[in-house]
Coordinates of C-alpha atoms and ligand atoms in Angstrom, one line a residue:
M1 CA -12.4 -6.5 -8.6
T2 CA -15.2 -4.0 -9.0
T3 CA -15.3 -0.4 -8.2
F4 CA -17.7 2.3 -8.4
K5 CA -16.3 4.9 -11.1
S6 CA -16.0 8.3 -9.6
T7 CA -17.4 11.0 -12.4
H8 CA -14.6 13.8 -10.5
H9 CA -12.1 13.5 -13.6
T10 CA -11.1 16.8 -13.0
V11 CA -9.8 16.4 -9.6
R12 CA -5.6 15.4 -9.2
K13 CA -6.1 12.5 -6.7
M14 CA -2.3 10.7 -5.2
V15 CA -2.3 7.7 -3.5
I16 CA 0.4 7.6 -0.9
K17 CA 1.8 3.9 0.7
L18 CA 3.9 4.6 3.9
G19 CA 5.7 1.2 4.6
G20 CA 6.0 -0.3 7.8
S21 CA 9.9 -0.2 7.1
T22 CA 9.9 3.7 6.9
L23 CA 6.7 4.7 9.2
E24 CA 8.4 4.8 12.6
G25 CA 11.5 7.1 11.3
L26 CA 8.8 9.5 9.6
N27 CA 9.5 13.2 10.9
E28 CA 7.1 16.0 10.9
A29 CA 8.8 17.6 7.7
F30 CA 8.2 14.6 6.1
F31 CA 4.7 15.1 6.0
R32 CA 4.6 18.8 5.8
N33 CA 5.3 17.4 2.2
F34 CA 1.9 16.1 2.2
K35 CA 0.5 19.3 3.6
A36 CA 2.0 21.1 0.6
L37 CA 0.5 18.9 -2.1
Q38 CA -3.1 19.2 -0.6
D39 CA -2.8 22.9 0.0
Q40 CA -2.3 22.8 -4.3
G41 CA -5.5 20.7 -4.1
I42 CA -4.3 17.9 -4.6
Q43 CA -6.8 14.7 -2.9
L44 CA -5.2 12.5 -0.9
I45 CA -5.1 9.1 0.6
I46 CA -2.6 7.3 2.6
T47 CA -2.4 3.8 3.1
H48 CA 0.1 1.7 5.5
G49 CA 2.0 -1.3 6.2
G50 CA 3.0 -2.8 9.5
G51 CA 5.6 -5.3 9.0
P52 CA 7.9 -5.0 11.6
A53 CA 5.3 -4.4 14.3
I54 CA 3.8 -7.4 13.7
N55 CA 7.1 -9.1 14.0
R56 CA 7.6 -7.9 16.8
E57 CA 4.2 -8.3 18.4
L58 CA 4.6 -12.5 16.9
A59 CA 7.9 -12.4 18.2
A60 CA 6.5 -11.6 21.7
A61 CA 3.6 -14.1 21.4
N62 CA 6.8 -16.9 20.5
I63 CA 5.1 -16.9 17.4
Q64 CA 7.4 -17.5 13.8
S65 CA 6.1 -16.8 10.2
Q66 CA 7.0 -17.3 6.9
T67 CA 6.4 -15.4 3.6
V68 CA 5.6 -16.7 0.1
N69 CA 6.4 -14.1 -2.3
G70 CA 6.4 -11.4 -0.4
L71 CA 3.1 -12.2 1.3
R72 CA 3.3 -13.2 5.1
V73 CA 1.4 -16.7 5.3
T74 CA -1.5 -15.4 7.8
N75 CA -2.8 -18.2 10.4
E76 CA -5.9 -18.0 12.7
E77 CA -3.5 -16.9 15.5
M78 CA -1.3 -14.7 13.7
I79 CA -4.4 -13.2 11.7
E80 CA -5.1 -11.9 15.5
I81 CA -2.5 -10.1 16.7
V82 CA -2.1 -8.5 13.0
Q83 CA -5.9 -7.1 12.9
S84 CA -4.7 -5.5 16.3
T85 CA -1.5 -4.8 15.4
L86 CA -2.3 -2.3 12.5
I87 CA -5.8 -1.5 13.3
G88 CA -4.6 -0.5 17.3
K89 CA -1.3 0.6 17.4
V90 CA 0.1 1.8 13.8
N91 CA -3.2 2.8 12.4
P92 CA -3.6 5.6 15.8
A93 CA -0.2 6.3 15.5
L94 CA 0.1 7.2 12.3
V95 CA -3.2 9.3 12.3
H96 CA -1.8 11.1 15.5
E97 CA 1.4 12.0 13.1
L98 CA -0.7 13.6 10.1
N99 CA -2.9 15.1 12.6
A100 CA 0.3 17.2 14.5
A101 CA 1.8 17.8 11.3
G102 CA -1.8 19.7 10.2
I103 CA -3.5 17.3 7.8
D104 CA -6.7 16.7 9.0
S105 CA -6.9 12.4 9.2
V106 CA -9.5 9.3 10.0
G107 CA -8.6 6.2 11.0
L108 CA -9.9 3.4 8.8
N109 CA -10.0 -0.3 7.9
G110 CA -11.4 -3.2 5.3
F111 CA -14.2 -3.4 8.0
D112 CA -15.6 0.8 7.6
Q113 CA -18.8 0.9 5.7
T114 CA -17.5 -2.1 4.1
L115 CA -14.3 0.0 2.9
L116 CA -12.4 -3.2 1.2
E117 CA -14.4 -6.0 0.3
S118 CA -12.1 -9.3 0.5
E119 CA -11.8 -12.2 -0.3
Y120 CA -9.4 -15.5 0.4
L121 CA -6.4 -15.1 -2.0
D122 CA -5.6 -18.1 -1.7
Y123 CA -6.0 -20.3 1.0
E124 CA -4.1 -23.2 1.0
T125 CA -1.1 -21.5 0.3
Y126 CA -1.6 -18.4 2.6
K127 CA -4.4 -19.7 5.0
Y128 CA -6.4 -15.6 6.3
V129 CA -4.7 -13.6 3.2
G130 CA -7.2 -11.7 1.7
K131 CA -7.5 -10.1 -2.3
V132 CA -9.5 -7.1 -2.9
K133 CA -13.1 -7.8 -4.3
S134 CA -14.3 -4.0 -3.9
V135 CA -13.5 -0.6 -2.7
N136 CA -16.0 1.7 -0.7
V137 CA -14.7 4.7 -4.1
N138 CA -17.9 7.0 -2.3
L139 CA -17.0 6.8 1.6
L140 CA -13.5 7.6 0.4
N141 CA -14.6 10.6 -2.4
T142 CA -17.0 12.0 0.5
L143 CA -13.6 11.9 2.9
T144 CA -11.7 13.6 0.2
E145 CA -14.0 16.3 -0.9
S146 CA -14.4 17.4 2.9
G147 CA -10.3 18.1 2.9
I148 CA -10.0 15.2 5.1
V149 CA -7.7 12.3 4.2
P150 CA -8.6 8.4 4.5
V151 CA -5.4 7.1 6.4
I152 CA -5.7 3.0 5.4
A153 CA -4.6 0.0 7.5
C154 CA -3.9 -2.7 5.1
I155 CA -6.8 -5.5 6.8
G156 CA -9.6 -6.9 4.4
A157 CA -13.4 -8.0 5.6
T158 CA -14.9 -11.3 4.0
K159 CA -18.6 -11.1 3.4
D160 CA -19.3 -12.9 6.9
G161 CA -16.7 -10.3 8.7
H162 CA -13.7 -12.2 8.9
A163 CA -10.8 -9.9 9.0
L164 CA -7.9 -11.0 6.1
N165 CA -4.6 -9.8 6.3
I166 CA -3.9 -8.5 2.9
N167 CA -0.3 -6.7 2.2
G168 CA -0.1 -3.1 1.8
D169 CA 1.0 -2.3 -1.4
T170 CA -1.5 -4.6 -2.6
V171 CA -4.2 -2.1 -1.1
A172 CA -2.6 0.6 -2.8
S173 CA -3.1 0.4 -5.5
E174 CA -6.5 -1.1 -5.6
I175 CA -7.9 2.0 -4.0
A176 CA -5.2 3.6 -6.5
L177 CA -7.1 1.6 -9.2
A178 CA -10.5 2.0 -7.6
V179 CA -10.5 5.6 -7.1
G180 CA -9.0 6.3 -10.7
A181 CA -5.4 8.5 -8.5
D182 CA -3.0 9.9 -10.9
R183 CA -0.6 9.2 -9.4
L184 CA 0.6 6.7 -6.6
L185 CA 3.6 6.5 -4.6
L186 CA 5.0 3.4 -2.6
V187 CA 7.0 5.0 0.4
T188 CA 10.1 2.3 1.4
D189 CA 13.3 1.7 3.4
V190 CA 15.1 1.8 0.3
A191 CA 15.7 4.4 -2.7
G192 CA 13.4 2.4 -4.8
I193 CA 14.6 -0.4 -6.8
R194 CA 18.6 -1.6 -6.7
I195 CA 20.2 -3.6 -9.6
K196 CA 23.2 -5.3 -9.3
D197 CA 23.8 -2.5 -5.8
E198 CA 22.4 0.3 -8.4
F199 CA 19.7 2.8 -7.7
Q200 CA 17.1 2.6 -10.5
T201 CA 15.8 6.2 -11.5
E202 CA 13.2 4.4 -14.1
A203 CA 11.8 0.9 -15.0
T204 CA 9.6 -0.2 -17.4
P205 CA 6.8 -3.3 -16.4
N206 CA 9.4 -5.1 -19.6
L207 CA 12.1 -4.7 -17.3
I208 CA 10.6 -5.4 -14.1
K209 CA 9.4 -8.4 -14.8
Q210 CA 12.7 -9.0 -16.2
W211 CA 14.3 -8.2 -13.3
I212 CA 11.7 -10.6 -11.1
D213 CA 12.4 -13.8 -13.5
E214 CA 16.1 -13.1 -13.1
G215 CA 16.0 -13.0 -8.8
D216 CA 17.1 -8.9 -8.6
I217 CA 13.5 -8.1 -7.2
Y218 CA 12.7 -10.5 -4.2
G219 CA 10.6 -10.3 -0.7
G220 CA 8.9 -7.4 0.2
M221 CA 9.7 -5.5 -3.5
I222 CA 7.7 -7.9 -5.3
P223 CA 4.3 -6.8 -3.8
K224 CA 5.2 -3.2 -4.8
V225 CA 6.4 -3.7 -8.5
Q226 CA 3.2 -5.8 -8.9
G227 CA 1.2 -3.1 -7.8
A228 CA 2.9 -0.7 -10.0
L229 CA 2.2 -3.2 -12.5
N230 CA -1.6 -3.8 -12.4
C231 CA -2.0 0.4 -12.0
L232 CA 0.0 1.1 -15.4
E233 CA -1.8 -1.9 -17.1
S234 CA -5.2 -0.2 -15.7
G235 CA -4.0 3.4 -17.3
I236 CA -2.7 4.9 -13.8
P237 CA 0.6 6.7 -15.6
S238 CA 3.4 6.5 -13.0
V239 CA 3.6 4.6 -9.9
Q240 CA 6.8 5.2 -7.7
I241 CA 8.5 3.7 -5.5
V242 CA 10.4 5.9 -3.0
N243 CA 12.3 6.7 0.2
E244 CA 11.8 8.9 2.9
T245 CA 13.4 11.5 1.4
L246 CA 11.3 10.5 -2.1
T247 CA 14.0 9.6 -4.2
G248 CA 13.3 6.7 -5.6
T249 CA 12.5 4.7 -9.4
T250 CA 9.5 5.9 -11.4
I251 CA 8.0 3.2 -13.3
L252 CA 6.3 4.2 -16.3
S253 CA 4.2 2.1 -19.3
E254 CA 6.5 1.2 -22.3
E255 CA 4.2 3.9 -24.2
L256 CA 5.6 6.8 -22.5
V257 CA 9.8 5.9 -22.4
K258 CA 9.4 5.3 -26.4
Ligands
LIG1 N1 15.6 -4.8 -6.4 C1 14.7 -4.8 -4.9 N2 15.5 -3.2 -4.8 C2 15.2 -3.2 -3.7 N3 14.8 -3.5 -2.1 C3 14.6 -4.7 -2.9 C4 15.1 -5.3 -4.0 N4 14.4 -6.7 -4.0 C5 13.9 -7.1 -2.8 N5 14.5 -5.7 -1.9 C6 14.0 -5.4 -0.9 O1 12.5 -5.3 -0.6 C7 12.2 -4.5 0.9 C8 11.3 -3.6 1.0 O2 10.0 -4.5 1.4 P1 9.6 -4.1 2.3 O3 10.5 -4.5 3.9 O4 8.4 -4.9 2.5 O5 9.1 -2.7 2.5 P2 7.7 -2.0 3.5 O6 7.7 -2.2 4.8 O7 8.3 -0.3 2.8 O8 6.9 -2.7 2.5 C9 13.9 -3.8 0.5 O9 14.8 -2.6 2.0 C10 14.8 -4.5 0.4 O10 15.5 -5.0 1.3
LIG2 C1 -0.2 -10.5 3.5 C2 0.3 -9.6 3.9 O1 2.1 -10.3 3.6 N1 0.5 -8.9 4.9 C3 1.8 -7.4 5.6 C4 0.8 -6.2 5.5 C5 1.5 -5.3 6.3 C6 2.4 -5.1 5.3 O2 2.6 -4.6 4.5 O3 3.4 -4.5 6.1 P1 4.5 -3.5 5.3 O4 4.2 -1.8 4.4 O5 5.8 -2.9 6.2 O6 5.5 -4.6 3.6 C7 2.5 -8.2 6.5 O7 1.5 -9.5 7.5 O8 3.5 -8.2 7.0

């Protein structure tokens, strides 16, 4: 993917992804953590998913969905529901909670000033699922430099204006890479990566590849660790997968643990 590189190397930037699995249970105390980071001068960008909300809306419309490699196969009828749920419901509810916690926030999605220009990931397999082609970093910088937190729904826009469903973890990692974030935090409903009943406090790319191969990492954890690997390979020093108490796994590059 192409990015417009930020020139502000001294500013600390953090991308936080809030998983649909945990979104509805987050309280004010949780959001106050982010207020504290912001008060330390850290620029925040929040992205979110909404898998459970999408599941509810699809069920109400009597539509069954399937996932392949942790990604929802999204047909034409489903993309309408995914788009309206994420942009129309989940995003404003989160923006409201953040503003109520004293964090000035604006809701965005891939269409806004072409924030996430996207292409089909693999139409044969996934239908209306996207991959990120470019991120409008200038828009994000303009907001974060004014102390405003962009809150981004994981809907991409094709060049000709079609909405594509992109996994929230993928959007988070692509945005972290594009803005040159120092940290990516993926907040979910589990205290990090669990292998044979043990939660891991630390992991490396090699261990993660082995765990995927052996089937110890599956489903919704796959896009998270793939996003993490993508970030580590491109120089972001650490990615954390945590629950709402911020307990979980820190993934570090091989060099850093040696
Ligand atoms: N090794 C693993 N460790 C922890 N969770 C895992 C693992 N492999 C798969 N999972 C599943 O991944 C889920 C988190 O992904 P997902 O449901 O997509 O969350 P989110 O909505 O936060 O993106 C966990 O609840 C768990 O069921
Ligand atoms: C392509 C794809 O899988 N898109 C996701 C987008 C929402 C998401 O990522 O939600 P979570 O954060 O709850 O996982 C989906 O349709 O569920």
